[in-house]
mmCIF file of C-alpha atoms in Angstrom:
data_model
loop_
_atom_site.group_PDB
_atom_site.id
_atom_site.type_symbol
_atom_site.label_atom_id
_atom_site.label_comp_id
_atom_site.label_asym_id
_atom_site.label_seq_id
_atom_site.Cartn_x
_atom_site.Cartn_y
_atom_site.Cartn_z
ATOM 1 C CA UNK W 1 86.669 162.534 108.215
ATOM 2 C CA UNK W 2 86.402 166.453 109.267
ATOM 3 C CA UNK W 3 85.825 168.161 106.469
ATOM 4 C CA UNK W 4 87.414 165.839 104.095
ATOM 5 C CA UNK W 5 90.725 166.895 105.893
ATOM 6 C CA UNK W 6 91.440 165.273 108.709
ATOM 7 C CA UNK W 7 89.836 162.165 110.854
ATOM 8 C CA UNK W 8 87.398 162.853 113.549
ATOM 9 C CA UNK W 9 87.068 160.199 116.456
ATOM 10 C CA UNK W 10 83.518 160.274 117.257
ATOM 11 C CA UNK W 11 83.803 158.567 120.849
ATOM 12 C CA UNK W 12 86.100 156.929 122.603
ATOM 13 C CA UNK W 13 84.993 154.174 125.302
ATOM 14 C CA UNK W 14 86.928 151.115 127.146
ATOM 15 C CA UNK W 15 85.962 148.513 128.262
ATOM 16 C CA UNK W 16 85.968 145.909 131.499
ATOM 17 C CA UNK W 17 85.580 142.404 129.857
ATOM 18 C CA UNK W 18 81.993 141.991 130.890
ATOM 19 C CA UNK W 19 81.350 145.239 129.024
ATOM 20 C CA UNK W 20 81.133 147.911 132.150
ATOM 21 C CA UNK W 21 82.803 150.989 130.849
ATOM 22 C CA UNK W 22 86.166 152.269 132.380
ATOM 23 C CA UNK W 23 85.768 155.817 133.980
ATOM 24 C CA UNK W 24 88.095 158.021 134.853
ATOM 25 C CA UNK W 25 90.708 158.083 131.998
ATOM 26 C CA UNK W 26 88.347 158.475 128.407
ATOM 27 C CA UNK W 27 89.725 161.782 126.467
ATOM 28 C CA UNK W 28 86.729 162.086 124.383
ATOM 29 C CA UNK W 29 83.682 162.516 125.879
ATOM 30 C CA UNK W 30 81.861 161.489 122.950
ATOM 31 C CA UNK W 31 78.877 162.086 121.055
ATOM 32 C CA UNK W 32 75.811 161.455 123.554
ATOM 33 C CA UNK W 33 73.124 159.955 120.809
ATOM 34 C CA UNK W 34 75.699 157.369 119.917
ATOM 35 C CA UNK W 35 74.145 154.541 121.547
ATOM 36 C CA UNK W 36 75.965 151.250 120.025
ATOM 37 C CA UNK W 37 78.751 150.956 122.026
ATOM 38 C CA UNK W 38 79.936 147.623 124.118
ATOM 39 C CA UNK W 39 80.109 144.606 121.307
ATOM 40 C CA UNK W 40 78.397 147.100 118.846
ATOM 41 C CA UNK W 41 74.915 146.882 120.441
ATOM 42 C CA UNK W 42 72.771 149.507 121.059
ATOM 43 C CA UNK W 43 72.481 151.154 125.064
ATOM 44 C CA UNK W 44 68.927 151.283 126.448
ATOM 45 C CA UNK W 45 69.557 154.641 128.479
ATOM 46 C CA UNK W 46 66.183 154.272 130.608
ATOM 47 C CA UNK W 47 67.692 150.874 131.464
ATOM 48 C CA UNK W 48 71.220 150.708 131.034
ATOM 49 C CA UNK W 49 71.478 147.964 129.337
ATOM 50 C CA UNK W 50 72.493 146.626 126.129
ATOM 51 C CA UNK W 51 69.768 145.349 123.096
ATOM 52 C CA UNK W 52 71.379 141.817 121.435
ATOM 53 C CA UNK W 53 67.952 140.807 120.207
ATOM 54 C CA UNK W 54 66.802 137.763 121.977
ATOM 55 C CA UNK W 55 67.625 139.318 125.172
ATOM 56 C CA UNK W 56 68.843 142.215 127.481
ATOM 57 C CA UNK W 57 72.436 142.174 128.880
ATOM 58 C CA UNK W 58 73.407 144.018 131.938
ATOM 59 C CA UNK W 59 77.411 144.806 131.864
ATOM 60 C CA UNK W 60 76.848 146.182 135.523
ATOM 61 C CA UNK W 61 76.984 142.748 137.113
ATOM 62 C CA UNK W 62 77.932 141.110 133.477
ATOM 63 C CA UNK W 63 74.291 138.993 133.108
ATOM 64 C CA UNK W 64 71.367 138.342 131.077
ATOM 65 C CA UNK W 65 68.373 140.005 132.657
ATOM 66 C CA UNK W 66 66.579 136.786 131.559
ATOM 67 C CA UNK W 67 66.782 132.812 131.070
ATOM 68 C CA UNK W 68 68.640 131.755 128.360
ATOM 69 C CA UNK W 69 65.849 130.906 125.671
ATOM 70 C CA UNK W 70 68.291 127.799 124.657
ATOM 71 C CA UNK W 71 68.435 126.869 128.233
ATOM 72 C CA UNK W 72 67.119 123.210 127.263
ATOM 73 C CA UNK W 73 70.433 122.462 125.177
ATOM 74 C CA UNK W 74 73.181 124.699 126.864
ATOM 75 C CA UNK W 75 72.485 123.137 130.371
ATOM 76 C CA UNK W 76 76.585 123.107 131.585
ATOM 77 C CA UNK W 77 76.190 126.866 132.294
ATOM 78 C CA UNK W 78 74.139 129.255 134.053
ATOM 79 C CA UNK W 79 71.326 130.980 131.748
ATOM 80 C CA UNK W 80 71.778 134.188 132.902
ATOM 81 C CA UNK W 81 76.021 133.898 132.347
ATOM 82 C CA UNK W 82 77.191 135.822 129.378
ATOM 83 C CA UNK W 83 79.669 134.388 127.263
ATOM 84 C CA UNK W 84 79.910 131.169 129.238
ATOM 85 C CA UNK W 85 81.940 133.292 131.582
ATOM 86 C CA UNK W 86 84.778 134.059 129.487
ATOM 87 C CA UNK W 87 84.192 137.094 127.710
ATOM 88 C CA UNK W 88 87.391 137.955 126.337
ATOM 89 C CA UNK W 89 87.047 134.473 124.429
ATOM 90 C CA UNK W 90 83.587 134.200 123.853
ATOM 91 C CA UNK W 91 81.042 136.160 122.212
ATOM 92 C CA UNK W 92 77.626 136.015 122.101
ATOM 93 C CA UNK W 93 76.176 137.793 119.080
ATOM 94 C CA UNK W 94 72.300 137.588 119.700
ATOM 95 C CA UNK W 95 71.352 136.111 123.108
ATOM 96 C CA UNK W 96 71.250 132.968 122.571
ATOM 97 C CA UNK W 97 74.826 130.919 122.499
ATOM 98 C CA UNK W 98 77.871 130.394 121.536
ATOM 99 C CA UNK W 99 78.092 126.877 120.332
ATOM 100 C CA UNK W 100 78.655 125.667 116.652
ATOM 101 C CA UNK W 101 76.102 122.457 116.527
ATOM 102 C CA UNK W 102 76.656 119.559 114.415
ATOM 103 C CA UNK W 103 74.078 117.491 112.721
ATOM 104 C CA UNK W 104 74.437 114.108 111.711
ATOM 105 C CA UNK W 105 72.664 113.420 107.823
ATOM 106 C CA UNK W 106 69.556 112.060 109.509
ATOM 107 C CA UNK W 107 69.333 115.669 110.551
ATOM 108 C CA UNK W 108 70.038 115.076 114.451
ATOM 109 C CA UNK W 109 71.649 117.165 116.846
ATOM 110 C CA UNK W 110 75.396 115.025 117.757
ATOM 111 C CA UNK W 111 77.789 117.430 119.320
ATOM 112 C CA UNK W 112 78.168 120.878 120.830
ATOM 113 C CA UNK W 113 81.475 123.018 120.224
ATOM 114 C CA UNK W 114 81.989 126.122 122.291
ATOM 115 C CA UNK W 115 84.099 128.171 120.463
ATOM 116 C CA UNK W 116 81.908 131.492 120.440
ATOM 117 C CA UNK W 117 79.958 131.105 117.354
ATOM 118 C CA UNK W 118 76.537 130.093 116.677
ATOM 119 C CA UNK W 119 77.116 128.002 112.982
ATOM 120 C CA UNK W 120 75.517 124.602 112.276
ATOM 121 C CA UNK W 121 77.627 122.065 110.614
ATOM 122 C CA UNK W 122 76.789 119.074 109.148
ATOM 123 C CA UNK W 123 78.946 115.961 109.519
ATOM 124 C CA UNK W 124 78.907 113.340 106.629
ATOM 125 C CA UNK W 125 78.229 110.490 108.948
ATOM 126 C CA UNK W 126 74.545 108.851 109.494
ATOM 127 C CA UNK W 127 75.657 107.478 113.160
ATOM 128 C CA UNK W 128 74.267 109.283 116.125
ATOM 129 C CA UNK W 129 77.079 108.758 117.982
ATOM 130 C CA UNK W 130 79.742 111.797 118.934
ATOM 131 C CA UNK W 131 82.940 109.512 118.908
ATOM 132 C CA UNK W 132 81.533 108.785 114.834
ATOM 133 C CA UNK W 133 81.085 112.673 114.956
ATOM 134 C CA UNK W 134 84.220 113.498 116.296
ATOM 135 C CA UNK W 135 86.022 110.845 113.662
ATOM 136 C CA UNK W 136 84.218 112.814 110.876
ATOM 137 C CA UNK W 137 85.123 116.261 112.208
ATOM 138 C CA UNK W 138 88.991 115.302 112.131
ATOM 139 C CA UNK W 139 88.738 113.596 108.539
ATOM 140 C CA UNK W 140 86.950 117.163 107.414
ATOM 141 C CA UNK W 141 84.155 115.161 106.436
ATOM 142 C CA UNK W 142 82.568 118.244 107.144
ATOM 143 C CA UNK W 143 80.367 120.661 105.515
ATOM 144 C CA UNK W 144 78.444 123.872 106.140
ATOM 145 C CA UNK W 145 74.503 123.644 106.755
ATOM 146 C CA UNK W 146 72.879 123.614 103.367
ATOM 147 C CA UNK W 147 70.410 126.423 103.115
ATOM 148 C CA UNK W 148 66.492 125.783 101.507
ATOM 149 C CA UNK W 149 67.545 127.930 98.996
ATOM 150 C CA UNK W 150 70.516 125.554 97.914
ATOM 151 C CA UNK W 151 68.091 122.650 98.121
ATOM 152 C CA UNK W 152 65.718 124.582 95.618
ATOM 153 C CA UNK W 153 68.622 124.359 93.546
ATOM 154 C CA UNK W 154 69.343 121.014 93.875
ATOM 155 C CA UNK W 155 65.836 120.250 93.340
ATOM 156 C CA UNK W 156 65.963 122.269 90.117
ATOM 157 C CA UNK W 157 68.672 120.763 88.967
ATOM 158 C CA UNK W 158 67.326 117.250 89.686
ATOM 159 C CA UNK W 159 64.125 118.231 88.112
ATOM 160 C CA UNK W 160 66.379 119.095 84.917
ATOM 161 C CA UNK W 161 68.342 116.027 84.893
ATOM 162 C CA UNK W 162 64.804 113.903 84.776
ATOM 163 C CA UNK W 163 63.896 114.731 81.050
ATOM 164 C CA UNK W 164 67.434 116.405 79.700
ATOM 165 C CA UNK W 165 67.894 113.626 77.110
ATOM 166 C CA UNK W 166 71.351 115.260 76.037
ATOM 167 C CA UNK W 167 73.877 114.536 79.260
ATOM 168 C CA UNK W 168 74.365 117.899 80.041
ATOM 169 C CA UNK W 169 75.695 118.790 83.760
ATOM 170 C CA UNK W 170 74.586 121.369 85.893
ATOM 171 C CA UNK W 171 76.309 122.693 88.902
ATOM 172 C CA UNK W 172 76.855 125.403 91.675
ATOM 173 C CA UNK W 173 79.118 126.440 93.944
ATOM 174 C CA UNK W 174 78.861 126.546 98.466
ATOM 175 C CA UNK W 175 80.494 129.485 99.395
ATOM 176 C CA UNK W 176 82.484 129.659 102.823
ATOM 177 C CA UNK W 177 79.606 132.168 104.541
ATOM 178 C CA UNK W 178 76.353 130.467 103.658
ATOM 179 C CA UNK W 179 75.439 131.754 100.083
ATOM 180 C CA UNK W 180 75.895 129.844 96.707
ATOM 181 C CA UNK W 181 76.494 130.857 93.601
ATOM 182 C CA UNK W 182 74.203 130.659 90.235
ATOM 183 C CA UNK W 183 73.842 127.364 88.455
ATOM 184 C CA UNK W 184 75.970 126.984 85.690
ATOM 185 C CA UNK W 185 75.100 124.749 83.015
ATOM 186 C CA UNK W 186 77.976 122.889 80.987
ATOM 187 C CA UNK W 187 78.547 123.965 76.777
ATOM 188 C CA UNK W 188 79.916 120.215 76.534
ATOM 189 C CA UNK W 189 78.116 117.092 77.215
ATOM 190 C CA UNK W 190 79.031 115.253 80.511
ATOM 191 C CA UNK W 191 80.986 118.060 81.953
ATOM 192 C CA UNK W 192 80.648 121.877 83.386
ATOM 193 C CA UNK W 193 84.119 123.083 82.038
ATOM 194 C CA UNK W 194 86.003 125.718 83.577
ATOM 195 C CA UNK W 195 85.084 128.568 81.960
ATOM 196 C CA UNK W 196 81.539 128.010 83.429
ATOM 197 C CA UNK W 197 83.143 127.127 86.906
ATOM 198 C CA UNK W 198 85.137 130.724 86.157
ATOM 199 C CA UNK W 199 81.558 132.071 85.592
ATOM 200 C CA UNK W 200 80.200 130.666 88.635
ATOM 201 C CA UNK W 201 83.203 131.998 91.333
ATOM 202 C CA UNK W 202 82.857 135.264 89.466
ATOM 203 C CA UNK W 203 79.118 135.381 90.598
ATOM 204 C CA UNK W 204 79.979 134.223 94.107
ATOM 205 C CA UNK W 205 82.773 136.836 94.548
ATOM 206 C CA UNK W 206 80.140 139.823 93.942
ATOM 207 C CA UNK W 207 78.039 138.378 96.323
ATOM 208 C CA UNK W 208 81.176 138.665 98.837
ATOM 209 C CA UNK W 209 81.697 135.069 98.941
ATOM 210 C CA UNK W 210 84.553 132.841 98.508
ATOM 211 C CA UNK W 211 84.154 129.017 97.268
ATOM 212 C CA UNK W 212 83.875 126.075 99.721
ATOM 213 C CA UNK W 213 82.931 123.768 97.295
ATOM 214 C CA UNK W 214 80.756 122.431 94.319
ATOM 215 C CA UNK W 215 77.589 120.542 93.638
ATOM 216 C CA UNK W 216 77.297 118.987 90.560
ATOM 217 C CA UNK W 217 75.132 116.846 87.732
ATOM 218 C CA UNK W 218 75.872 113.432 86.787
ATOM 219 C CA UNK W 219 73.139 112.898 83.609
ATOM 220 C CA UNK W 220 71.217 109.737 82.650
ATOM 221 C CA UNK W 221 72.295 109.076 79.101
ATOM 222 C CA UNK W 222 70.013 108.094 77.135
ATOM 223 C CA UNK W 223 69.963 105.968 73.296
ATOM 224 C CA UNK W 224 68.102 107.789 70.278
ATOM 225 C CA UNK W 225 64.386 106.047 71.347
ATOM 226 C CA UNK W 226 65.133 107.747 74.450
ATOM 227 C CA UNK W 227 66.231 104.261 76.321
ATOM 228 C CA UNK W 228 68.584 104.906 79.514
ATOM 229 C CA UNK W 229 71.782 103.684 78.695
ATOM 230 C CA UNK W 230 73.742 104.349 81.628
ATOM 231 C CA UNK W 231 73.193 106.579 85.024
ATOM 232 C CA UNK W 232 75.453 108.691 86.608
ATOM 233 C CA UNK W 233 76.793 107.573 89.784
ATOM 234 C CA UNK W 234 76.467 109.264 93.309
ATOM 235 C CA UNK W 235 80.254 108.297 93.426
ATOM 236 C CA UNK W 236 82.759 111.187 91.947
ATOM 237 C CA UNK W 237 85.088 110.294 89.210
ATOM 238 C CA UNK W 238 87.966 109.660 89.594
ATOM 239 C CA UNK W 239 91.816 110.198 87.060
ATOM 240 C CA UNK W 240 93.548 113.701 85.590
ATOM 241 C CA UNK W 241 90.880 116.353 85.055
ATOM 242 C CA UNK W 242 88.254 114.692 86.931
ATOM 243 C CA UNK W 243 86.271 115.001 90.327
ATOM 244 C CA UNK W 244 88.843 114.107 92.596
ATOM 245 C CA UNK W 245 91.829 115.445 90.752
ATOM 246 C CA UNK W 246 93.136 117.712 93.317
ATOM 247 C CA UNK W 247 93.765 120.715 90.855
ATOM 248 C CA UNK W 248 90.087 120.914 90.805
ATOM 249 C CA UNK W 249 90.245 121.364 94.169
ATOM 250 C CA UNK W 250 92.253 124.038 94.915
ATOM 251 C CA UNK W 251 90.855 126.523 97.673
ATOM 252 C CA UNK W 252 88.055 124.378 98.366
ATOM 253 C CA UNK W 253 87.466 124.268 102.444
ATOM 254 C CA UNK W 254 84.944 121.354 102.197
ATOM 255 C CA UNK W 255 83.899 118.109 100.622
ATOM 256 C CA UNK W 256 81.801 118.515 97.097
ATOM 257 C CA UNK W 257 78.831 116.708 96.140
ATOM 258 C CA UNK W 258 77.679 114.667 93.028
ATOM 259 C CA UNK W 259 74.185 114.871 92.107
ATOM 260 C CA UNK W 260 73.648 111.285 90.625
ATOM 261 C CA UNK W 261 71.374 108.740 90.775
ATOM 262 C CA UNK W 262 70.686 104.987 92.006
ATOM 263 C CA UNK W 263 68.814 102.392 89.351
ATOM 264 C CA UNK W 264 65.416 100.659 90.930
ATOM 265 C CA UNK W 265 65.069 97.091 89.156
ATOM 266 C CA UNK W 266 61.486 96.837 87.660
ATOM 267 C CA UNK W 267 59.752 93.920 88.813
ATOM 268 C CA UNK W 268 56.084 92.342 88.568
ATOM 269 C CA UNK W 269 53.256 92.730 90.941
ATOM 270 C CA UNK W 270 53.374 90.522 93.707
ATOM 271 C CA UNK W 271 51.889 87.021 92.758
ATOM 272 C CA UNK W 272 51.725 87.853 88.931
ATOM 273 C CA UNK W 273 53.448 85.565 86.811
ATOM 274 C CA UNK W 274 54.670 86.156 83.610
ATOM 275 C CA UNK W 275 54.285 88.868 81.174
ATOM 276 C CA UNK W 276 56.946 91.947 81.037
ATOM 277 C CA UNK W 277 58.692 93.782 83.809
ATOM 278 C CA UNK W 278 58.088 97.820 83.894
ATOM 279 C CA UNK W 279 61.238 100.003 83.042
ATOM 280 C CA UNK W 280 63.538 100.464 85.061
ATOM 281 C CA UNK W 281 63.431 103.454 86.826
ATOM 282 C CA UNK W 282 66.020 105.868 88.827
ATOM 283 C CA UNK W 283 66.004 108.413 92.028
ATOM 284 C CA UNK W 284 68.276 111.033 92.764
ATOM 285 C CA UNK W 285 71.150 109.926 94.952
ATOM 286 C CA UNK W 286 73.683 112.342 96.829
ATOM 287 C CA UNK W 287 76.906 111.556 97.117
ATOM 288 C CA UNK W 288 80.131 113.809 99.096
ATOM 289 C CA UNK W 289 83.565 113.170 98.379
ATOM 290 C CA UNK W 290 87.111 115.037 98.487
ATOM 291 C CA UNK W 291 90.490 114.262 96.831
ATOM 292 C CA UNK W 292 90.725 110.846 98.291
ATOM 293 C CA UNK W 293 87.162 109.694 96.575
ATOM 294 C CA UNK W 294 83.992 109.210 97.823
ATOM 295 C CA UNK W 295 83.272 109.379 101.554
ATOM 296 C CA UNK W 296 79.053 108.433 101.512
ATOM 297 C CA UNK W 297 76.095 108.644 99.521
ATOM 298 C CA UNK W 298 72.283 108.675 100.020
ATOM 299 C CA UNK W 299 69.077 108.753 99.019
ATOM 300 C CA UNK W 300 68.573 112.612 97.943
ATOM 301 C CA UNK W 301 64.805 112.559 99.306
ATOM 302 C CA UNK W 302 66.247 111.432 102.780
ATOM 303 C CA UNK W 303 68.983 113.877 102.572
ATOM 304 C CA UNK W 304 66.305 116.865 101.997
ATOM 305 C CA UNK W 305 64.434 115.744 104.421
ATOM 306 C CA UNK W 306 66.918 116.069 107.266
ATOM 307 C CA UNK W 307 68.715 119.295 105.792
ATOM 308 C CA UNK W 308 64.942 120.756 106.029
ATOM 309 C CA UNK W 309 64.887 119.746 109.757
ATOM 310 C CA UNK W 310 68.104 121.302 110.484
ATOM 311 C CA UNK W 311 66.839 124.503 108.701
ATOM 312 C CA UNK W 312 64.082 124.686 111.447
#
């Protein structure tokens, strides 16, 4: 605005697809120290070219000035070309590429999408093979990469659920951009109502997020000499009201997960016979589902293990 009156255009440029400027035909000449111009990135004048971070782009001849540094993995294109050579589809935000990878739950690399973003997905499949990546991708059995920060919170909420002797859940919320909401714990035992899930989208919403899903506690319950009873399963639950009921669903973009657990037998030592078997004890177990139940659960330690290795 001019004087809180009327709206002053501070440059005007356009633009051949590679990003060389059209001359001839620009009104405004512009403000000269206004130096973020094609894609928003900022001119080097002694140069003339453009700063995107990882690299220098030259709209001139529409190339890097150097190698790709992704080279290794984007070999199907020249790593000098810009935008895999279709600009007016593609853009590359930082240098680097314009692929959304997938990851498999061991944490490996299974397909490359170019569709001009630079996202990592992970698909709810252990197989290494794309056609078992592809499947998942058209089932949705598809979520976004899980931060460290989200796995601190799953830790904490595992570490909770180890000595909480009163089956109260925890949970969170994914949001659709990468962040999470705060952990919400539940006022009844064996559930996180929906005034705490209110609580929790609330929280997400100011940090300009919108929900993609849920993680959430299943306790150990426990008898009053503080004997497990029962465990909760990886698996969701299922009936009116419940995990999979799809009202609880609504506006969720992914699968949710169930923070539960899987019982280990106690058994003697090797070659000792007789005399009593140790408790039985039990390790954290993930498990993702959607409205039509569960789709796979594993070992939580595994699972951390390869969402670390994607976080690399």
């Amino acid at each position: 605005f001019n004087n809180g009156i009327g709206i002053e255009v501070l440059e005007e440029n356009n633009y051949y697809p590679f990003g060389l400027k059209h001359e001839g035909y620009n009104i405004l000449t512009g403000n000269p120290a206004y130096k973020y111009q094609y894609n928003g990135k900022e001119l080097q004048e002694e140069t003339g070219m453009y700063d995107y971070g990882a690299r220098f782009y030259m709209p001139d001849i529409g190339r890097w000035g150097t190698v790709d540094p992704l080279a290794e993995i984007y070999r199907r294109w020249s790593p000098y070309t810009y935008g895999v050579d279709n600009p007016i589809k593609f853009f590359d935000p930082d240098g680097r590429g314009v692929l959304t990878d997938y990851y498999n739950l061991k944490g490996k690399l299974t397909k490359h999408v170019e569709d001009g973003k630079t996202d990592k997905k992970i698909v709810l499949t252990t197989s290494n093979k794309e056609a078992d990546t592809d499947a998942a991708i058209s089932n949705g059995h598809v979520v976004n990469q899980i931060a460290n920060d989200q796995i601190k919170q799953i830790d904490d909420i595992y570490t909770f659920g180890k000595t909480d002797k009163t089956g109260t859940e925890k949970g969170f919320l994914f949001g659709q951009n990468g962040k999470s909401s705060k952990t919400v714990t539940g006022e009844k035992a064996g559930e996180v109502g929906s005034k705490e899930w209110a609580d929790a989208k609330k929280d997400l919403r100011e940090k300009g997020d919108k929900t993609a899903s849920d993680a959430h506690l299943h306790p150990l319950h426990y008898d009053s000499e503080g004997n497990v009873t029962s465990y909760g399963s990886p698996s969701p639950s299922n009936g009116p009201g419940k995990d999979t009921d799809p009202k609880n669903m609504i506006g969720n973009t992914q699968p949710s997960m169930v923070l539960g657990w899987t019982e280990n037998q106690g058994s003697l030592p090797p070659g000792q016979i007789g005399g009593t078997p140790p408790p039985n004890t039990y390790s954290p177990t993930v498990g993702f589902y959607n409205t039509g139940g569960s789709i796979i659960t594993m070992d939580y330690s595994t699972f951390k293990k390869a969402m670390e290795k994607v976080n690399k």
